[in-house]
Amino acid sequence: MWRADSYDAPQGVGESLETTPWWSGDLAHQVSVGDSEATPVNGAAQAWETWRDQIRSLGGPSPLIHFQDRNENRIDLSRGHPGGLARFLAGSPTLLVNLIRDDMARKPAHKAAGRLVNHALELLQNRGLDTMALGIGLVEWKHDGVDYCGPLLMRPVRLRRRGKDFELTLRKSRVRLNPGVQRAFAQQLQVTLDPEAFVALTDDEGAFKPNPALDRLRDLTAHRGDVTVAARLVISSFAELVDPMLDDAHDLEHNVLDALGSNTTAVATLRTSRVPVEVSHPDRRSADTDRFIADANPEQDAIVANIQAGNSLVVQTPPGTGATQVVVNALGGLIANHKRVLIVTPRPASAHAIKERLAESGLRGAAVEVANPGKDIIASIGRNEKAKKPTLRDVDAALERLRKVILRYREALSEKNHELGVSALDCFSALGRLSLSAKPPETTARLDKEALVSLAGGLGQAAELLAKAAELGEFKYGPDDSPWYGVSFTSLEDARKSQERAKRLSIDLIPKLLERIEPILAQTPLPQAKTVGQIGMFLHLLMDIRDTLDRFQPTVFDRSLRDLIRATAPGDDAKDMPRIQRRRLKALAKEHVRPGVHVGDLHEWLIKIQAQRDMWNRFVETGHQPSVPGGLGDLQALFQQSETDIAELDRVLGRSALNARLADMPTGDLVDLLAKLSQESEILHGLEQRQEIADLLAQWRLQPLVEDLATRHVDGSGVANELAMAWWRGALETILDKEEGLLGSDTEILQRLEADFRLVDEAHAAGNGQLSGWQLAERWSLGLMDWPEEAQALKKMLQNGTATVQSLNSFAPHLTKALAPVWVASPYDVHHLPHTLRFDAVFVLDAAALRVGETLGALRRAPQVVAFGDPVAQTPRPFTLGMRVEDPAGVVDRDEAHDESLFAALRELVPTMKLEHSYRSSGDDLARVVSDAFYGGQGQHVPWAGSFLGHPALALDVIEDGQGMPDPITGIVEGVDAEVRQTVSHVIDHALLRPTESLMVLTASAIHASKVHDALGLAVGAKPEIADFFTKDSREPFLVVTLDQAGALTRDRVIFSLGYGRTPHGRVLSDLGPLSQPGGERLLAVAFTRARRHLRVLSCVSIEDLRDERLSATTRALGDVLHKVDNPPLAKVSGREQDPLLVDLAKRLDVLGMNVELDYQGHIPLAASYGGYCIALDTDTSLMPFSVREALRLRPAALAKSGWHYVRAHSLELFTAPDAVALRIATLVGLGDTAGATSHDNPEGSHTFRTKPSAPVTHAE
């Protein structure tokens, strides 16, 4: 049988469970020194102790045995109201006012509750520690001169604000013995306490009665006079970390830990073990290997590829840059390869985001929480039972097919034509620039293929020739201006003679010819001649008839001579005619000959006469005999001279074609033309130079363009652009006609292809998660068959609620591996994992907020370590588990603390990769300030449409009357009344106007936070209609927290109220609390990165005062950042040349009344707005750098998420139908009818659109 966790080979009996820690035999540092008596010493041993000391310092003095029993630190319910106490102990939510009804007693309890809520919130959000508990019975004792105090029994409690009061709820978890007291009694007093026995003593037939347990302890310690047991009920923060974490850190021999501890061998091993990774481009990745379960951009893709290759990494993750996507995709690949992963993060929000994203991808329950595995295991089983194998073959095939066509289209757009050396995109750009010039070229000339190819490398030379030709007047006259246009002369003499002929014809010959032919023809029935050609024809006819009548009788024209022609034909031509008839017809033919005239060849003469007769009858009505007028001889000579000159002019003018000759022109037109030809013309001046250039232009095959330029009389300044227009248009037509990848220039086909790709790609992405889920379901199904006994044990644990990470891996290890390929833990929960539980990789999230010592338990459990973190806003800081009156941390240098973080330590050993693209839909002004002030201006973000509309995402309010009295002890001015009032006012406004958006108030001062809380309680009490905003259960409830507490929190909108003010005399104190401490800039980064949409800064101190050189550098840093808030940095100018097609479109949109900006924020090629609608337009050129998936699906989705209406315009439609694109955009924003009318009224558009970023908007919302 194949085992569910080992698909590569069958597994033998006894190999299914590991009983030895996996690291015991496969470590590079375990070497022999060659001496059996020598003990190898690991070079990291000193670091181990340093890290253990870090663990010992975690959480401060343990509240389990060092509880400070003071009013400030606990809520004492020992004398609570019986009714409220009964309700509370029954597990019902109970208000503090109902538990402690005495006003004097409730006041300190109320104050303590506020401190407890803040403390619990900080531990939960930043550490994942839920420490609030009811302490039952207080035990005090002394050992070695040290006083100890702690509760005997504990039960978890939920404590939260409810308006002006606090609500307490006793959770359903079992009562448990204080493990700290149990351990201390055993070690110090040699008294063993049985946890189960003490818990059992509290159960009186289902009722909770703690007194028997307290009495039992009194009995056990009766022999000691220094142990007291008091019957008390106190609510405070009770938890332990140090002892279990130290127990878990017993064996630290591990290659990564050794390298962190400066073991040179381990460092070398870690660095040389890196596997080279070649990240394939998404467009070249086959669909069956493209199995990301979440969308990813290229930088995320590279990180995931390195993780899946087994490389240890450090990943820098500024807020909103998609760290969750990276983790989820990496998990998907590792799960598919049967790997097990441990995710460690101190922040529940990070763990929740990963689990939620896995669930969205179809892997609900695949990540199991160490602290509470039962719920996730049940979800995993449910998912497995419902899983179905997805059918992805057709989807994948369609994806690859569509992607191939789209990629071919892209290549065809940018591919250089091998003959012309340009691409279609080059043509669009060049033609667009030409159309935007001051005087756009208008030529319609078409150049042939040979001309286009020859000009590909010689446009400049040809343009110079055209300019020279224009200078010589070549284009001053066109075909309609002078009949000499385009005439080619061999020499100046040829031109002179041609013009003399034209003059002779115009002045002398043609007028005489027309004058004399008219009376001659009038004597005949022939019509008047319409052309010189007809004159010649009539002359020739009359001359021939005259010759005929000299030899034949006029009767020869009476009838057809065809029978006589046959009869007189020689040889066999007349053999088909009877001999008798032939002799008769021959005699008849001879009768037509005049007496005494000898005709040599009668047959030939008859043929000529028949032709003459036919010609005569063609022009003369039947019945008129041919006649010959006088004066034909002189007219014939005149005609011959005219005919000779006309023929020569035909040659010069290139009129040799039939019906194009001068002789074929109507006589009136001919006279006019000859008159023009005979006139003096500038076109004949400079003939030789023009002829030379004309010959060269003819070699370039530019005659169509030359003729067009001459027709339009283009001057020399415009011929270069006209040539460019003709060439680029011809090049584009050639490319579009030849390149099949351009799909016949049909944009509708392109739009359908891209729409189909989006649908198919979405199906493919969804199918990847389904496929991973089905693979896990298969492993689960095989496991049920392989290990039925484990299935029974698992079922029992889940039914009775006893499933823990230890029990699951003890009684159902193989099924647990199939159900839980990923475990999620806080660094303070890792010790619950069995030592034998093997992981292939550990992901440490928020690693910049953790010291190495806090992560020892996680790092030693896997050979591969990937640390994610933000070194700017995250830094390790001390914390206390229990409530303390004093501040055990004191002044913390956050820069030094960062150097102790796992992130900082590990980045010295392994490669660091960065995520720089933010997916937050925050305003551009906020994003730029954050990027510029804290991340070196390297961050990238998707512009927010609201910013384009002028809505600020960042506001600064300087409070004028922000004075207050200094604290008599600290001398600091905190919690100024005016700032408290303004903060509360903004909070109330938010609750009234934006109740669906989450809100948080941040402050650097704990005193200010407390005052804001109190003032809000009063304000909300006066407005019951908004109470629900503050009291309802929500994933992101309203909070007022300090910067130290806010590191793991984000909200839609944040109010950062500084909390410090000026003295009554207006003086600014240099101490701004934590912001003035070393590394305070990191807290500023926290303040400015907590808001997803909007940040409002309130300050009683002006920017100028905060930038005073007398203040400390950390204090001035606040002033510098606020200066950026008041003067947001301008968006970076991309420096790219603007697409002329978009420039043209922008003009058209501007005419329609839309606000237009090109290259907006360097991210959107064309942004436009009207009436609250924002348009983001992409073109072929702007999408070229992106993969097909990112260009067609991910980028449009990201822009839509940021409030934009996305428009995709292809270069071809921008070139051929810009009005249609403009109308499409106008329709989207509700300008359809107006656009249609305007496009007809103003086809050229306006030139008043913006091409640079607008001025910064004001701070008014």
Coordinates of C-alpha atoms in Angstrom, one line a residue, residues 568-886:
T568 CA -11.4 41.8 -109.9
A569 CA -9.4 40.0 -107.3
P570 CA -6.4 38.0 -108.6
G571 CA -5.9 34.3 -108.4
D572 CA -8.0 32.1 -106.2
D573 CA -9.6 35.0 -104.3
A574 CA -12.6 35.0 -106.7
K575 CA -12.8 31.3 -107.6
D576 CA -16.0 30.9 -105.6
M577 CA -17.7 33.4 -108.1
P578 CA -19.2 31.9 -111.3
R579 CA -17.0 32.7 -114.3
I580 CA -19.9 34.3 -116.2
Q581 CA -20.8 36.6 -113.4
R582 CA -17.1 37.5 -112.9
R583 CA -16.7 38.5 -116.5
R584 CA -19.8 40.6 -116.3
L585 CA -18.7 42.4 -113.2
K586 CA -15.2 43.1 -114.5
A587 CA -16.7 44.7 -117.6
L588 CA -19.0 46.8 -115.3
A589 CA -16.0 47.9 -113.3
K590 CA -14.1 49.1 -116.4
E591 CA -17.2 51.2 -117.3
H592 CA -16.5 53.4 -114.2
V593 CA -13.0 54.4 -115.5
R594 CA -13.0 57.7 -117.4
P595 CA -12.4 57.4 -121.1
G596 CA -8.8 57.6 -122.0
V597 CA -7.5 57.0 -118.5
H598 CA -5.4 54.0 -117.8
V599 CA -5.8 52.4 -114.4
G600 CA -2.9 50.1 -113.5
D601 CA -4.4 48.0 -110.8
L602 CA -8.2 48.2 -111.0
H603 CA -8.7 45.9 -108.0
E604 CA -6.6 48.1 -105.6
W605 CA -8.3 51.2 -106.8
L606 CA -11.7 49.7 -106.2
I607 CA -10.6 48.9 -102.6
K608 CA -9.5 52.5 -102.1
I609 CA -12.7 53.9 -103.5
Q610 CA -14.8 51.7 -101.3
A611 CA -12.9 53.0 -98.2
Q612 CA -13.4 56.5 -99.4
R613 CA -17.1 55.8 -99.9
D614 CA -17.4 54.3 -96.4
M615 CA -15.6 57.3 -94.8
W616 CA -17.8 59.7 -96.7
N617 CA -21.0 58.0 -95.7
R618 CA -19.8 58.0 -92.1
F619 CA -20.0 61.8 -91.9
V620 CA -22.5 62.6 -94.7
E621 CA -26.1 61.7 -95.0
T622 CA -27.2 59.2 -97.7
G623 CA -27.8 60.7 -101.1
H624 CA -25.0 63.2 -101.3
Q625 CA -22.4 62.3 -103.9
P626 CA -18.8 63.1 -103.0
S627 CA -17.6 66.4 -104.3
V628 CA -14.3 68.2 -104.2
P629 CA -14.0 71.9 -103.3
G630 CA -11.1 74.1 -104.5
G631 CA -8.1 75.2 -102.6
L632 CA -7.2 71.9 -101.1
G633 CA -3.6 72.0 -102.2
D634 CA -2.6 75.2 -100.2
L635 CA -4.6 74.0 -97.2
Q636 CA -2.8 70.6 -97.3
A637 CA 0.6 72.3 -97.0
L638 CA -0.6 74.4 -94.1
F639 CA -2.0 71.3 -92.4
Q640 CA 1.2 69.3 -92.8
Q641 CA 3.3 72.1 -91.2
S642 CA 0.8 72.3 -88.3
E643 CA 0.7 68.5 -88.0
T644 CA 4.5 68.3 -87.7
D645 CA 4.7 70.9 -84.9
I646 CA 1.8 69.3 -83.0
A647 CA 3.4 65.9 -83.2
E648 CA 6.7 67.3 -81.8
L649 CA 4.8 69.0 -79.0
D650 CA 3.0 65.7 -78.3
R651 CA 6.4 64.1 -77.9
V652 CA 7.6 66.8 -75.5
L653 CA 4.4 66.9 -73.5
G654 CA 4.2 63.2 -73.3
R655 CA 0.9 63.0 -75.1
S656 CA 1.6 60.0 -77.3
A657 CA -1.3 57.9 -76.0
L658 CA -4.4 57.6 -78.1
N659 CA -7.0 60.3 -77.4
A660 CA -4.3 62.2 -75.4
R661 CA -2.7 63.9 -78.4
L662 CA -3.2 67.6 -79.1
A663 CA -4.8 66.7 -82.4
D664 CA -7.5 64.9 -80.5
M665 CA -8.4 67.9 -78.4
P666 CA -11.4 70.0 -79.4
T667 CA -10.2 73.0 -81.4
G668 CA -11.3 75.4 -78.7
D669 CA -9.4 73.6 -76.0
L670 CA -6.4 73.3 -78.3
V671 CA -6.4 77.0 -79.0
D672 CA -6.5 77.7 -75.2
L673 CA -3.8 75.2 -74.4
L674 CA -1.5 76.5 -77.2
A675 CA -2.1 80.0 -75.8
K676 CA -0.9 78.9 -72.4
L677 CA 2.0 77.1 -73.8
S678 CA 3.1 80.1 -75.8
Q679 CA 3.0 82.4 -72.8
E680 CA 6.3 83.1 -70.9
S681 CA 6.4 80.8 -67.8
E682 CA 8.7 80.7 -64.8
I683 CA 8.5 77.0 -64.9
L684 CA 10.9 77.0 -67.8
H685 CA 13.5 79.0 -65.8
G686 CA 16.2 77.1 -63.9
L687 CA 15.2 74.1 -66.0
E688 CA 18.5 72.3 -66.0
Q689 CA 18.8 72.4 -62.1
R690 CA 15.2 71.3 -61.7
Q691 CA 15.6 68.7 -64.3
E692 CA 18.6 67.2 -62.5
I693 CA 16.7 67.1 -59.2
A694 CA 13.6 65.7 -60.9
D695 CA 15.7 62.9 -62.4
L696 CA 17.0 62.1 -58.9
L697 CA 13.6 62.2 -57.4
A698 CA 12.4 59.9 -60.2
Q699 CA 15.1 57.5 -59.2
W700 CA 13.6 57.5 -55.7
R701 CA 10.2 56.8 -57.4
L702 CA 8.7 59.9 -55.8
Q703 CA 6.7 61.1 -58.9
P704 CA 3.3 60.6 -57.1
L705 CA 4.5 62.7 -54.2
V706 CA 6.1 65.3 -56.4
E707 CA 2.9 65.7 -58.3
D708 CA 0.9 66.0 -55.2
L709 CA 3.3 68.6 -53.7
A710 CA 3.1 70.6 -56.9
T711 CA -0.7 70.4 -57.0
R712 CA -0.9 71.8 -53.5
H713 CA 2.0 74.2 -54.0
V714 CA 3.8 73.0 -50.8
D715 CA 6.7 75.2 -49.8
G716 CA 10.1 74.1 -48.8
S717 CA 9.4 74.1 -45.1
G718 CA 6.7 71.4 -45.4
V719 CA 8.1 69.0 -47.9
A720 CA 10.1 66.9 -45.3
N721 CA 6.9 66.3 -43.3
E722 CA 5.0 65.5 -46.5
L723 CA 7.6 63.0 -47.5
A724 CA 7.6 61.5 -44.0
M725 CA 3.8 61.2 -44.0
A726 CA 3.8 59.4 -47.4
W727 CA 6.6 57.1 -46.3
W728 CA 5.3 56.2 -42.8
R729 CA 1.8 55.7 -44.1
G730 CA 3.1 53.5 -46.9
A731 CA 5.2 51.6 -44.4
L732 CA 2.2 51.1 -42.1
E733 CA 0.0 49.9 -44.9
T734 CA 2.7 47.5 -46.0
I735 CA 3.2 46.1 -42.5
L736 CA -0.6 45.8 -41.9
D737 CA -1.1 44.0 -45.2
K738 CA 1.8 41.6 -44.7
E739 CA 1.8 40.8 -41.0
E740 CA -0.7 38.1 -40.1
G741 CA -0.2 38.6 -36.4
L742 CA -2.0 41.9 -36.6
L743 CA -5.2 40.0 -37.3
G744 CA -6.1 42.0 -40.4
S745 CA -6.2 45.2 -38.3
D746 CA -9.5 44.1 -36.8
T747 CA -9.8 45.6 -33.4
E748 CA -13.0 43.8 -32.6
I749 CA -11.2 40.5 -32.9
L750 CA -8.6 41.8 -30.6
Q751 CA -11.1 42.9 -28.0
R752 CA -12.8 39.5 -28.1
L753 CA -9.5 37.7 -27.8
E754 CA -8.5 39.8 -24.8
A755 CA -11.9 39.4 -23.1
D756 CA -11.7 35.6 -23.7
F757 CA -8.2 35.5 -22.2
R758 CA -9.4 37.3 -19.0
L759 CA -12.2 34.8 -18.5
V760 CA -10.0 31.8 -19.2
D761 CA -7.1 33.1 -17.0
E762 CA -9.5 33.7 -14.1
A763 CA -10.8 30.1 -14.5
H764 CA -7.2 28.9 -14.6
A765 CA -6.2 30.8 -11.5
A766 CA -9.3 29.5 -9.6
G767 CA -8.6 26.0 -10.8
N768 CA -5.1 26.0 -9.4
G769 CA -6.5 26.4 -5.9
Q770 CA -9.1 23.7 -6.6
L771 CA -6.3 21.4 -7.9
S772 CA -4.3 21.8 -4.7
G773 CA -7.4 21.2 -2.6
W774 CA -8.1 18.0 -4.6
Q775 CA -4.5 16.8 -4.1
L776 CA -4.8 17.2 -0.4
A777 CA -8.1 15.4 -0.5
E778 CA -6.5 12.5 -2.2
R779 CA -3.8 12.2 0.5
W780 CA -6.6 12.3 3.1
S781 CA -8.5 9.6 1.3
L782 CA -5.5 7.4 1.1
G783 CA -4.7 8.1 4.7
L784 CA -8.1 6.9 5.9
M785 CA -7.5 3.6 4.1
D786 CA -3.9 3.3 5.3
W787 CA -4.4 4.2 9.0
P788 CA -8.0 3.5 10.1
E789 CA -6.9 3.5 13.8
E790 CA -5.6 7.0 13.4
A791 CA -9.0 8.0 11.9
Q792 CA -10.8 6.7 15.0
A793 CA -8.4 8.5 17.3
L794 CA -8.8 11.7 15.4
K795 CA -12.5 11.5 15.4
K796 CA -12.6 11.0 19.1
M797 CA -10.3 14.0 19.8
L798 CA -12.3 16.3 17.6
Q799 CA -15.6 15.2 19.2
N800 CA -14.5 15.7 22.8
G801 CA -12.5 18.9 22.1
T802 CA -9.1 17.5 23.2
A803 CA -7.3 18.0 20.0
T804 CA -3.9 19.7 20.6
V805 CA -0.9 19.8 18.4
Q806 CA 0.7 17.2 20.7
S807 CA -2.2 14.8 20.7
L808 CA -2.8 15.1 17.0
N809 CA 0.8 14.2 16.2
S810 CA 1.0 11.5 18.8
F811 CA -2.2 9.6 17.9
A812 CA -2.8 10.6 14.3
P813 CA 0.6 11.7 12.8
H814 CA 0.0 10.6 9.2
L815 CA -3.5 11.9 8.9
T816 CA -2.5 15.1 10.6
K817 CA 0.2 15.6 8.0
A818 CA -2.4 15.2 5.2
L819 CA -4.8 17.6 7.0
A820 CA -2.3 20.2 8.2
P821 CA 0.6 20.7 5.7
V822 CA 1.0 24.2 7.3
W823 CA 1.1 25.1 10.9
V824 CA 0.7 28.6 12.2
A825 CA 2.0 29.7 15.5
S826 CA 3.0 32.7 17.5
P827 CA 6.7 32.6 18.5
Y828 CA 5.4 32.1 22.0
D829 CA 3.4 29.1 21.1
V830 CA 6.1 27.2 19.1
H831 CA 7.1 25.3 22.2
H832 CA 3.9 23.4 22.1
L833 CA 5.1 21.6 18.9
P834 CA 6.5 18.1 19.5
H835 CA 10.3 17.8 19.0
T836 CA 9.8 15.1 16.5
L837 CA 7.5 17.2 14.3
R838 CA 9.4 17.8 11.1
F839 CA 9.1 20.9 8.8
D840 CA 10.7 21.6 5.5
A841 CA 10.6 25.3 5.8
V842 CA 9.8 28.0 8.4
F843 CA 8.4 31.4 7.4
V844 CA 8.9 34.0 10.0
L845 CA 6.5 36.9 9.4
D846 CA 7.1 40.4 11.0
A847 CA 10.7 39.2 11.6
A848 CA 11.9 42.8 12.0
A849 CA 9.8 43.0 15.2
L850 CA 11.3 39.8 16.7
R851 CA 14.7 39.3 18.3
V852 CA 16.6 36.1 17.4
G853 CA 16.0 34.6 20.8
E854 CA 12.2 34.8 20.3
T855 CA 12.4 32.7 17.2
L856 CA 14.8 30.0 18.3
G857 CA 12.0 27.4 18.6
A858 CA 10.9 28.1 15.1
L859 CA 14.3 28.3 13.4
R860 CA 15.6 25.0 14.8
R861 CA 12.6 23.1 13.4
A862 CA 13.4 23.5 9.6
P863 CA 16.4 23.6 7.4
Q864 CA 15.0 26.5 5.3
V865 CA 14.2 29.9 6.9
V866 CA 12.4 32.8 5.1
A867 CA 12.1 36.0 7.1
F868 CA 9.5 38.6 6.1
G869 CA 9.5 42.0 7.7
D870 CA 9.6 45.8 7.4
P871 CA 12.8 47.1 8.8
V872 CA 11.4 50.7 8.8
A873 CA 8.2 50.4 10.8
Q874 CA 9.0 47.2 12.7
T875 CA 11.5 46.9 15.5
P876 CA 11.8 44.6 18.5
R877 CA 10.7 46.2 21.8
P878 CA 10.4 44.9 25.3
F879 CA 7.1 44.2 26.8
T880 CA 5.6 43.0 30.1
L881 CA 3.1 40.2 30.5
G882 CA 1.8 41.4 33.8
M883 CA 0.6 44.8 34.8
R884 CA 3.4 46.9 36.4
V885 CA 3.3 50.3 38.0
E886 CA 6.8 51.1 36.8

